[in-house]
Amino acid sequence: MAREYFLARQHAPVQIDYARELNPQQLEAVQAPPGPALVIAGAGSGKTRTLTYRVAWLLEQGVAPSDILLLTFTNKAARQMLERVEALLPNRTIGLWGGTFHSIGNRILRAHAITAGYRPGFSILDREDQEKLLDAVIPEAGVNPAAIKEKRFPKGSVVADILSYAINTCRDLEEVLEERYPYFLPFTEEIATVRRIYNERKLAANVLDFDDLLEKPLRLLEREESIARHYQNQFRYILVDEYQDTNQLQADFIDILAGDHQNVMVVGDDAQSIYSWRGANFKNILQFPKRYPQAKVYKIETNYRSVPEVLTVANSAIAANAQQFEKQLRPARPSAGMKPALVPLTTANEQALFVAQRISELQHEGLSLNQMAVLYRAHFHSMEVQMELTRHGIPFVITSGLRFFEQAHIKDVAAFLKFALNPRDEVAFKRMAELLPGIGTGTAAKLWNALERETIHLQPGEPVDFEKLFLGQKVPAKAKKAWDQLAYTLQEIAPDGQGLPPSGMINSVVEAVYDDYLRAKYANYDSRRDDLNTLANFARQFEDTSEFLDQLALMSGLETEETGLDADQERVTLSSVHQAKGLEWKAVFIIGMCDGMFPSSRSMETDEDLEEERRLFYVAITRAEDQLYLTYPLLRSHSMYSGGDPVQRPSRFINEIPQDLLEVWHISGNPF
């Protein structure tokens, strides 16, 4: 005779003393009743802790793990939260769905591949494969071959960025081009054709790219009511981390999964919404109460990171923004007895010297280099600081990218100057030649061999007629126009073998040869162009190009040497503010606090952009635990000066802070 036996999971009584583990504001959010909830968690207030305990609370209330969906922006964040829940409630998280929007989208598509229009077992293109496929499609899209040959049409990497931004913001392609890539507007029709063929090729190959993992699940749920209902019934509780960084696709994805139950809790900080440039929609968090009229708003305002003096400045800095949820960060830590420092300096070089000297002093006072950071609005603002730290022998690491002189576009332009002064420089020639359309490694090698035969008898310092030397060479047809232009440019910048002043040489190379390549190659053209402008302006202090190139080589050599330091060796962090979000240090230097630098000149055109820039400043301030230094140069130095008024105005953000909250440091001495 058969026997029926029923299994039922027995839950232990509540194990966690939530009232002891959490402050009152955190506790209220963690124990929120079902329904939509917006948790405004200020900087350093324990956002991750709140989410972790919210998951634990739901589990202890008898909610099945499979009924919970945790959406994050990184796999690391999801893993950390789940590991912390597991530590609180061992063996209770099995079956819980936690991960990035893309990973959850992938799981849904895998389960419904055929319905979504794909065959089971589809593969996912990584970024490199995506760019290769786009590069292969471009010639098939009816693009004028001359535009491709002359590198005026964007490469696959740039097209990928254009299409991605349009998808994630749910905006028309032409609108995106007009706003972000106006120099590609003449190719709107061709880019649209590239998109169509690219999508057809993906479908035929049964592959998806990264953006498809967001868009395709959303469209599937919108189209297939039964599938949408399945996941709405499964995910009875949805939790979203860093909601202020969501784009339109992600917000719509959350909305459709929330269905009728609307048990969705989003956690974020509107004051830290700083990623509109990559598609994040600030209005998502601001308008959450309108999207969910029954939503309850919780505020977590106790800051455990910074001393009161820093928090007071942060609260004051963000107060000028009209679009925000009002809140006041309150310190949990006692006073440090030191106000944030406002340090006016004469030039960017003097600013760099102050930063290096103060870092050395703090190190001697017992502060680890790992506990200090230099933050800036744009990468090129850090050039003088990089040089000064190198001179002082202070190790540093850059989280915002390569060291200034090691960036590809800097080394590209330097190669032109090196070859103009030394036509025997094989490495410089090949790097320069391979930037031209139709010239790869093999062709560059052949051209070098031909040129070498004609220059081998040159005496040191003997001038070269570049037009005569280059125009007589046989090059691929698609390279002819660019090759001829290169010859004319080299002749122009080094007519006597000595070269013009380095600043003029850089400007000529960029305008005549390199700019088109830069536009087509890099989606962040504007920032790289700013770097090259900075390089040209920095070069103004050198009359002799050889001396300038020597300086670049020495800096690069020292930087390369530093990368070989032991992994355990202390280093100061240099970072853009965007890259610094989520991090913290004992002492923080925010440099370049001038109008046009921070806020950036581009951000001052609209109130909306200026408010995002102010939020960025707020993020920078709240990275500091104990000490904060705000510095700015009064005069434009060589690296920032391009004509016009050399006098700089302090950032309007500084002027918005009551001066009694800052301590002005008056710099004396004559270091130069």
CSV table of N, CA and C in Angstrom, one decimal, residues 188-247:
chain,number,residue,atom,x,y,z
A,188,THR,N,23.0,59.8,-41.1
A,188,THR,CA,21.9,59.2,-40.4
A,188,THR,C,21.3,58.0,-41.1
A,189,GLU,N,21.0,58.2,-42.4
A,189,GLU,CA,20.4,57.1,-43.1
A,189,GLU,C,21.3,55.9,-43.2
A,190,GLU,N,22.6,56.1,-43.4
A,190,GLU,CA,23.5,55.0,-43.5
A,190,GLU,C,23.6,54.3,-42.2
A,191,ILE,N,23.6,55.0,-41.1
A,191,ILE,CA,23.7,54.4,-39.8
A,191,ILE,C,22.5,53.6,-39.5
A,192,ALA,N,21.3,54.1,-39.9
A,192,ALA,CA,20.1,53.3,-39.7
A,192,ALA,C,20.1,52.0,-40.5
A,193,THR,N,20.7,52.1,-41.7
A,193,THR,CA,20.8,50.9,-42.5
A,193,THR,C,21.8,49.9,-41.9
A,194,VAL,N,22.9,50.4,-41.3
A,194,VAL,CA,23.8,49.5,-40.6
A,194,VAL,C,23.1,48.8,-39.5
A,195,ARG,N,22.2,49.6,-38.7
A,195,ARG,CA,21.5,49.0,-37.6
A,195,ARG,C,20.6,47.8,-38.1
A,196,ARG,N,19.9,48.1,-39.2
A,196,ARG,CA,18.9,47.1,-39.8
A,196,ARG,C,19.7,45.8,-40.2
A,197,ILE,N,20.8,46.0,-41.0
A,197,ILE,CA,21.5,44.8,-41.4
A,197,ILE,C,22.2,44.1,-40.2
A,198,TYR,N,22.7,44.9,-39.3
A,198,TYR,CA,23.3,44.3,-38.1
A,198,TYR,C,22.3,43.4,-37.3
A,199,ASN,N,21.1,43.9,-37.2
A,199,ASN,CA,20.1,43.1,-36.5
A,199,ASN,C,19.7,41.9,-37.2
A,200,GLU,N,19.6,42.0,-38.6
A,200,GLU,CA,19.4,40.8,-39.4
A,200,GLU,C,20.5,39.8,-39.3
A,201,ARG,N,21.7,40.2,-39.3
A,201,ARG,CA,22.8,39.3,-39.1
A,201,ARG,C,22.9,38.6,-37.8
A,202,LYS,N,22.5,39.3,-36.8
A,202,LYS,CA,22.5,38.7,-35.4
A,202,LYS,C,21.4,37.6,-35.4
A,203,LEU,N,20.2,38.0,-35.9
A,203,LEU,CA,19.1,37.0,-35.9
A,203,LEU,C,19.5,35.7,-36.7
A,204,ALA,N,20.1,35.9,-37.8
A,204,ALA,CA,20.5,34.8,-38.7
A,204,ALA,C,21.5,33.9,-38.0
A,205,ALA,N,22.4,34.5,-37.2
A,205,ALA,CA,23.5,33.8,-36.5
A,205,ALA,C,23.1,33.3,-35.1
A,206,ASN,N,21.8,33.7,-34.7
A,206,ASN,CA,21.3,33.3,-33.4
A,206,ASN,C,22.2,33.8,-32.3
A,207,VAL,N,22.5,35.1,-32.4
A,207,VAL,CA,23.4,35.7,-31.4
A,207,VAL,C,22.7,37.0,-30.9
A,208,LEU,N,23.0,37.4,-29.7
A,208,LEU,CA,22.5,38.7,-29.1
A,208,LEU,C,23.7,39.5,-28.6
A,209,ASP,N,23.5,40.8,-28.6
A,209,ASP,CA,24.5,41.6,-28.0
A,209,ASP,C,24.0,42.0,-26.6
A,210,PHE,N,24.8,42.8,-25.9
A,210,PHE,CA,24.6,43.1,-24.5
A,210,PHE,C,23.2,43.9,-24.3
A,211,ASP,N,23.0,44.8,-25.2
A,211,ASP,CA,21.8,45.6,-25.1
A,211,ASP,C,20.5,44.7,-25.4
A,212,ASP,N,20.7,43.7,-26.2
A,212,ASP,CA,19.5,42.8,-26.5
A,212,ASP,C,19.0,42.2,-25.2
A,213,LEU,N,20.0,42.0,-24.2
A,213,LEU,CA,19.6,41.3,-23.0
A,213,LEU,C,18.7,42.2,-22.1
A,214,LEU,N,18.6,43.4,-22.4
A,214,LEU,CA,17.6,44.3,-21.8
A,214,LEU,C,16.4,44.5,-22.6
A,215,GLU,N,16.6,44.8,-23.9
A,215,GLU,CA,15.5,45.2,-24.8
A,215,GLU,C,14.6,44.0,-25.1
A,216,LYS,N,15.2,42.8,-25.5
A,216,LYS,CA,14.4,41.7,-25.9
A,216,LYS,C,13.5,41.1,-24.8
A,217,PRO,N,14.0,41.0,-23.6
A,217,PRO,CA,13.1,40.5,-22.5
A,217,PRO,C,11.9,41.4,-22.3
A,218,LEU,N,12.2,42.8,-22.3
A,218,LEU,CA,11.1,43.7,-22.1
A,218,LEU,C,10.1,43.6,-23.2
A,219,ARG,N,10.5,43.6,-24.5
A,219,ARG,CA,9.6,43.4,-25.6
A,219,ARG,C,8.8,42.1,-25.5
A,220,LEU,N,9.5,41.1,-25.0
A,220,LEU,CA,8.8,39.8,-24.9
A,220,LEU,C,7.7,39.9,-23.8
A,221,LEU,N,7.9,40.5,-22.7
A,221,LEU,CA,6.9,40.6,-21.6
A,221,LEU,C,5.8,41.5,-22.1
A,222,GLU,N,6.1,42.6,-22.9
A,222,GLU,CA,5.1,43.5,-23.4
A,222,GLU,C,4.2,42.7,-24.4
A,223,ARG,N,4.7,41.8,-25.1
A,223,ARG,CA,4.0,41.2,-26.2
A,223,ARG,C,3.3,39.9,-25.7
A,224,GLU,N,3.8,39.2,-24.8
A,224,GLU,CA,3.3,37.9,-24.4
A,224,GLU,C,2.7,38.1,-22.9
A,225,GLU,N,1.4,38.3,-22.9
A,225,GLU,CA,0.8,38.5,-21.6
A,225,GLU,C,0.9,37.3,-20.6
A,226,SER,N,0.9,36.1,-21.1
A,226,SER,CA,0.9,34.9,-20.3
A,226,SER,C,2.3,34.8,-19.6
A,227,ILE,N,3.4,35.1,-20.4
A,227,ILE,CA,4.7,35.1,-19.8
A,227,ILE,C,4.9,36.2,-18.8
A,228,ALA,N,4.4,37.4,-19.1
A,228,ALA,CA,4.5,38.5,-18.2
A,228,ALA,C,3.8,38.1,-16.9
A,229,ARG,N,2.6,37.5,-17.0
A,229,ARG,CA,1.8,37.1,-15.8
A,229,ARG,C,2.6,36.1,-15.0
A,230,HIS,N,3.3,35.2,-15.7
A,230,HIS,CA,4.1,34.2,-15.0
A,230,HIS,C,5.1,34.8,-14.0
A,231,TYR,N,5.9,35.7,-14.6
A,231,TYR,CA,6.9,36.4,-13.8
A,231,TYR,C,6.3,37.3,-12.7
A,232,GLN,N,5.2,38.0,-13.1
A,232,GLN,CA,4.6,38.8,-12.1
A,232,GLN,C,4.1,38.0,-10.9
A,233,ASN,N,3.6,36.8,-11.1
A,233,ASN,CA,3.2,35.9,-10.0
A,233,ASN,C,4.4,35.4,-9.3
A,234,GLN,N,5.4,35.1,-10.0
A,234,GLN,CA,6.6,34.6,-9.3
A,234,GLN,C,7.3,35.6,-8.4
A,235,PHE,N,7.6,36.8,-9.0
A,235,PHE,CA,8.3,37.8,-8.2
A,235,PHE,C,7.4,38.7,-7.5
A,236,ARG,N,7.0,38.2,-6.3
A,236,ARG,CA,6.0,38.9,-5.5
A,236,ARG,C,6.7,40.1,-4.8
A,237,TYR,N,8.0,40.0,-4.6
A,237,TYR,CA,8.8,41.1,-4.0
A,237,TYR,C,10.0,41.4,-4.9
A,238,ILE,N,10.0,42.7,-5.4
A,238,ILE,CA,11.1,43.1,-6.2
A,238,ILE,C,11.9,44.2,-5.5
A,239,LEU,N,13.2,44.0,-5.4
A,239,LEU,CA,14.1,45.0,-4.8
A,239,LEU,C,15.1,45.5,-5.8
A,240,VAL,N,15.3,46.8,-5.9
A,240,VAL,CA,16.2,47.4,-6.9
A,240,VAL,C,17.2,48.3,-6.2
A,241,ASP,N,18.5,48.0,-6.5
A,241,ASP,CA,19.6,48.8,-6.0
A,241,ASP,C,20.0,49.9,-6.9
A,242,GLU,N,20.4,51.1,-6.4
A,242,GLU,CA,20.9,52.2,-7.2
A,242,GLU,C,19.9,52.6,-8.3
A,243,TYR,N,18.7,52.8,-7.8
A,243,TYR,CA,17.6,53.1,-8.8
A,243,TYR,C,17.8,54.4,-9.5
A,244,GLN,N,18.6,55.3,-8.9
A,244,GLN,CA,18.8,56.6,-9.6
A,244,GLN,C,19.6,56.5,-10.9
A,245,ASP,N,20.3,55.3,-11.1
A,245,ASP,CA,21.1,55.1,-12.2
A,245,ASP,C,20.4,54.3,-13.3
A,246,THR,N,19.1,54.0,-13.1
A,246,THR,CA,18.4,53.2,-14.2
A,246,THR,C,18.1,54.1,-15.4
A,247,ASN,N,18.1,53.4,-16.5
A,247,ASN,CA,17.7,54.1,-17.8
A,247,ASN,C,16.2,53.8,-18.1
